[in-house]
JSON list of C-alpha atoms in Angstrom, two decimals:
[
{"chain": "A", "resi": 1, "resn": "MET", "atom": "CA", "xyz": [18.64, 5.56, -16.47]},
{"chain": "A", "resi": 2, "resn": "THR", "atom": "CA", "xyz": [18.29, 8.57, -18.70]},
{"chain": "A", "resi": 3, "resn": "ASN", "atom": "CA", "xyz": [20.54, 11.46, -19.56]},
{"chain": "A", "resi": 4, "resn": "GLY", "atom": "CA", "xyz": [17.59, 13.75, -20.16]},
{"chain": "A", "resi": 5, "resn": "GLU", "atom": "CA", "xyz": [17.00, 12.55, -23.73]},
{"chain": "A", "resi": 6, "resn": "GLU", "atom": "CA", "xyz": [17.94, 9.00, -24.62]},
{"chain": "A", "resi": 7, "resn": "PRO", "atom": "CA", "xyz": [17.76, 6.12, -22.14]},
{"chain": "A", "resi": 8, "resn": "ILE", "atom": "CA", "xyz": [21.15, 4.79, -21.10]},
{"chain": "A", "resi": 9, "resn": "SER", "atom": "CA", "xyz": [21.33, 1.07, -20.40]},
{"chain": "A", "resi": 10, "resn": "ILE", "atom": "CA", "xyz": [23.92, -0.06, -17.86]},
{"chain": "A", "resi": 11, "resn": "PRO", "atom": "CA", "xyz": [23.72, -3.67, -16.61]},
{"chain": "A", "resi": 12, "resn": "LEU", "atom": "CA", "xyz": [23.25, -4.35, -12.90]},
{"chain": "A", "resi": 13, "resn": "VAL", "atom": "CA", "xyz": [25.46, -7.01, -11.33]},
{"chain": "A", "resi": 14, "resn": "TRP", "atom": "CA", "xyz": [24.48, -8.44, -7.94]},
{"chain": "A", "resi": 15, "resn": "ILE", "atom": "CA", "xyz": [27.56, -8.76, -5.75]},
{"chain": "A", "resi": 16, "resn": "GLY", "atom": "CA", "xyz": [27.71, -10.58, -2.42]},
{"chain": "A", "resi": 17, "resn": "ALA", "atom": "CA", "xyz": [24.33, -12.33, -2.50]},
{"chain": "A", "resi": 18, "resn": "GLU", "atom": "CA", "xyz": [25.99, -15.67, -1.73]},
{"chain": "A", "resi": 19, "resn": "ASP", "atom": "CA", "xyz": [27.75, -14.12, 1.28]},
{"chain": "A", "resi": 20, "resn": "THR", "atom": "CA", "xyz": [24.56, -12.76, 2.84]},
{"chain": "A", "resi": 21, "resn": "SER", "atom": "CA", "xyz": [22.80, -14.90, 5.45]},
{"chain": "A", "resi": 22, "resn": "ILE", "atom": "CA", "xyz": [19.31, -16.19, 4.78]},
{"chain": "A", "resi": 23, "resn": "VAL", "atom": "CA", "xyz": [17.02, -15.38, 7.70]},
{"chain": "A", "resi": 24, "resn": "LEU", "atom": "CA", "xyz": [13.59, -16.94, 8.24]},
{"chain": "A", "resi": 25, "resn": "ALA", "atom": "CA", "xyz": [10.86, -14.32, 7.96]},
{"chain": "A", "resi": 26, "resn": "ASN", "atom": "CA", "xyz": [7.46, -15.17, 9.41]},
{"chain": "A", "resi": 27, "resn": "SER", "atom": "CA", "xyz": [6.00, -11.82, 10.42]},
{"chain": "A", "resi": 28, "resn": "PHE", "atom": "CA", "xyz": [5.43, -8.71, 8.31]},
{"chain": "A", "resi": 29, "resn": "VAL", "atom": "CA", "xyz": [4.20, -5.17, 8.88]},
{"chain": "A", "resi": 30, "resn": "ILE", "atom": "CA", "xyz": [3.86, -2.49, 6.22]},
{"chain": "A", "resi": 31, "resn": "GLN", "atom": "CA", "xyz": [3.47, 1.21, 6.85]},
{"chain": "A", "resi": 32, "resn": "HIS", "atom": "CA", "xyz": [2.81, 3.88, 4.27]},
{"chain": "A", "resi": 33, "resn": "GLU", "atom": "CA", "xyz": [2.66, 7.61, 4.03]},
{"chain": "A", "resi": 34, "resn": "GLN", "atom": "CA", "xyz": [2.08, 9.47, 0.77]},
{"chain": "A", "resi": 35, "resn": "ASP", "atom": "CA", "xyz": [4.17, 7.68, -1.88]},
{"chain": "A", "resi": 36, "resn": "GLU", "atom": "CA", "xyz": [6.52, 5.84, 0.50]},
{"chain": "A", "resi": 37, "resn": "PHE", "atom": "CA", "xyz": [6.10, 2.35, 1.89]},
{"chain": "A", "resi": 38, "resn": "VAL", "atom": "CA", "xyz": [8.16, 0.68, 4.61]},
{"chain": "A", "resi": 39, "resn": "LEU", "atom": "CA", "xyz": [8.11, -3.11, 4.90]},
{"chain": "A", "resi": 40, "resn": "ILE", "atom": "CA", "xyz": [9.23, -4.41, 8.29]},
{"chain": "A", "resi": 41, "resn": "VAL", "atom": "CA", "xyz": [10.25, -8.06, 8.24]},
{"chain": "A", "resi": 42, "resn": "GLY", "atom": "CA", "xyz": [10.41, -10.01, 11.48]},
{"chain": "A", "resi": 43, "resn": "GLN", "atom": "CA", "xyz": [11.05, -13.41, 12.95]},
{"chain": "A", "resi": 44, "resn": "TYR", "atom": "CA", "xyz": [9.37, -14.97, 15.97]},
{"chain": "A", "resi": 45, "resn": "THR", "atom": "CA", "xyz": [9.55, -18.30, 17.69]},
{"chain": "A", "resi": 46, "resn": "PRO", "atom": "CA", "xyz": [6.41, -19.54, 19.40]},
{"chain": "A", "resi": 47, "resn": "PRO", "atom": "CA", "xyz": [6.80, -20.43, 23.08]},
{"chain": "A", "resi": 48, "resn": "ILE", "atom": "CA", "xyz": [7.27, -24.08, 23.98]},
{"chain": "A", "resi": 49, "resn": "LEU", "atom": "CA", "xyz": [4.15, -25.41, 25.69]},
{"chain": "A", "resi": 50, "resn": "LEU", "atom": "CA", "xyz": [4.39, -28.93, 27.12]},
{"chain": "A", "resi": 51, "resn": "GLY", "atom": "CA", "xyz": [2.07, -31.39, 28.81]},
{"chain": "A", "resi": 52, "resn": "SER", "atom": "CA", "xyz": [-1.59, -32.19, 28.48]},
{"chain": "A", "resi": 53, "resn": "PRO", "atom": "CA", "xyz": [-3.91, -29.86, 26.57]},
{"chain": "A", "resi": 54, "resn": "GLU", "atom": "CA", "xyz": [-5.03, -28.35, 29.88]},
{"chain": "A", "resi": 55, "resn": "GLU", "atom": "CA", "xyz": [-1.42, -27.82, 31.03]},
{"chain": "A", "resi": 56, "resn": "ARG", "atom": "CA", "xyz": [-0.51, -26.20, 27.71]},
{"chain": "A", "resi": 57, "resn": "LEU", "atom": "CA", "xyz": [-3.52, -23.89, 27.98]},
{"chain": "A", "resi": 58, "resn": "GLU", "atom": "CA", "xyz": [-2.46, -22.80, 31.46]},
{"chain": "A", "resi": 59, "resn": "GLN", "atom": "CA", "xyz": [1.10, -22.18, 30.27]},
{"chain": "A", "resi": 60, "resn": "ALA", "atom": "CA", "xyz": [-0.21, -20.14, 27.31]},
{"chain": "A", "resi": 61, "resn": "LYS", "atom": "CA", "xyz": [-2.28, -17.95, 29.65]},
{"chain": "A", "resi": 62, "resn": "LYS", "atom": "CA", "xyz": [0.96, -16.95, 31.41]},
{"chain": "A", "resi": 63, "resn": "VAL", "atom": "CA", "xyz": [2.65, -15.77, 28.20]},
{"chain": "A", "resi": 64, "resn": "ALA", "atom": "CA", "xyz": [2.30, -11.98, 28.07]},
{"chain": "A", "resi": 65, "resn": "TYR", "atom": "CA", "xyz": [3.58, -11.69, 24.49]},
{"chain": "A", "resi": 66, "resn": "VAL", "atom": "CA", "xyz": [5.73, -13.38, 21.88]},
{"chain": "A", "resi": 67, "resn": "PRO", "atom": "CA", "xyz": [8.66, -11.15, 20.84]},
{"chain": "A", "resi": 68, "resn": "VAL", "atom": "CA", "xyz": [9.27, -10.50, 17.16]},
{"chain": "A", "resi": 69, "resn": "LYS", "atom": "CA", "xyz": [12.88, -9.77, 16.20]},
{"chain": "A", "resi": 70, "resn": "VAL", "atom": "CA", "xyz": [13.08, -7.25, 13.37]},
{"chain": "A", "resi": 71, "resn": "VAL", "atom": "CA", "xyz": [15.45, -8.61, 10.72]},
{"chain": "A", "resi": 72, "resn": "SER", "atom": "CA", "xyz": [14.96, -5.94, 8.06]},
{"chain": "A", "resi": 73, "resn": "ARG", "atom": "CA", "xyz": [13.24, -2.66, 7.25]},
{"chain": "A", "resi": 74, "resn": "ILE", "atom": "CA", "xyz": [12.92, -1.91, 3.54]},
{"chain": "A", "resi": 75, "resn": "GLY", "atom": "CA", "xyz": [11.64, 1.30, 1.99]},
{"chain": "A", "resi": 76, "resn": "PHE", "atom": "CA", "xyz": [9.86, 1.43, -1.37]},
{"chain": "A", "resi": 77, "resn": "THR", "atom": "CA", "xyz": [8.26, 3.98, -3.63]},
{"chain": "A", "resi": 78, "resn": "ARG", "atom": "CA", "xyz": [4.81, 2.97, -4.83]},
{"chain": "A", "resi": 79, "resn": "GLN", "atom": "CA", "xyz": [6.21, 1.91, -8.22]},
{"chain": "A", "resi": 80, "resn": "ARG", "atom": "CA", "xyz": [8.93, -0.26, -6.68]},
{"chain": "A", "resi": 81, "resn": "LEU", "atom": "CA", "xyz": [6.35, -1.89, -4.39]},
{"chain": "A", "resi": 82, "resn": "VAL", "atom": "CA", "xyz": [4.22, -2.73, -7.46]},
{"chain": "A", "resi": 83, "resn": "GLU", "atom": "CA", "xyz": [7.33, -4.26, -9.07]},
{"chain": "A", "resi": 84, "resn": "LEU", "atom": "CA", "xyz": [8.00, -6.35, -5.95]},
{"chain": "A", "resi": 85, "resn": "VAL", "atom": "CA", "xyz": [4.39, -7.60, -5.86]},
{"chain": "A", "resi": 86, "resn": "ASP", "atom": "CA", "xyz": [4.63, -8.57, -9.55]},
{"chain": "A", "resi": 87, "resn": "VAL", "atom": "CA", "xyz": [7.94, -10.42, -9.05]},
{"chain": "A", "resi": 88, "resn": "LEU", "atom": "CA", "xyz": [6.60, -12.29, -6.00]},
{"chain": "A", "resi": 89, "resn": "LYS", "atom": "CA", "xyz": [3.39, -13.21, -7.82]},
{"chain": "A", "resi": 90, "resn": "THR", "atom": "CA", "xyz": [5.30, -14.46, -10.88]},
{"chain": "A", "resi": 91, "resn": "HIS", "atom": "CA", "xyz": [7.60, -16.65, -8.80]},
{"chain": "A", "resi": 92, "resn": "LEU", "atom": "CA", "xyz": [4.75, -18.01, -6.70]},
{"chain": "A", "resi": 93, "resn": "GLU", "atom": "CA", "xyz": [2.90, -18.97, -9.88]},
{"chain": "A", "resi": 94, "resn": "LYS", "atom": "CA", "xyz": [6.03, -20.68, -11.25]},
{"chain": "A", "resi": 95, "resn": "TYR", "atom": "CA", "xyz": [6.45, -22.57, -7.99]},
{"chain": "A", "resi": 96, "resn": "ASP", "atom": "CA", "xyz": [2.80, -23.66, -7.96]},
{"chain": "A", "resi": 97, "resn": "ARG", "atom": "CA", "xyz": [2.96, -24.88, -11.57]},
{"chain": "A", "resi": 98, "resn": "LYS", "atom": "CA", "xyz": [6.12, -26.85, -10.86]},
{"chain": "A", "resi": 99, "resn": "HIS", "atom": "CA", "xyz": [5.01, -28.39, -7.56]},
{"chain": "A", "resi": 100, "resn": "THR", "atom": "CA", "xyz": [1.26, -28.78, -7.90]},
{"chain": "A", "resi": 101, "resn": "GLY", "atom": "CA", "xyz": [0.65, -28.84, -11.63]},
{"chain": "A", "resi": 102, "resn": "GLN", "atom": "CA", "xyz": [-1.56, -25.75, -11.35]},
{"chain": "A", "resi": 103, "resn": "LYS", "atom": "CA", "xyz": [-1.88, -23.42, -14.28]},
{"chain": "A", "resi": 104, "resn": "SER", "atom": "CA", "xyz": [-2.36, -19.72, -13.69]}
]
């Protein structure tokens, strides 16, 4: 933050993160217009198809669509989206180094 001249540093404290449910996200859509981006996060469950491969194929042909439940819509400026991409990339690289021995 700035007061017009000198930057003012005030710490951010995350409150309530432990009380917020974790929801599986397995579908994403992003829309953008000018300098605004909207990330839509969704969750879907594939239909249960049982039987032989032929029976499962016939069951799948009868499924008109698989619904996606929207669990969140998040708006970003371009700069905040760049920050999110950087944070995600950094944590993915840390995960890969820890779990696969890869170096980035």
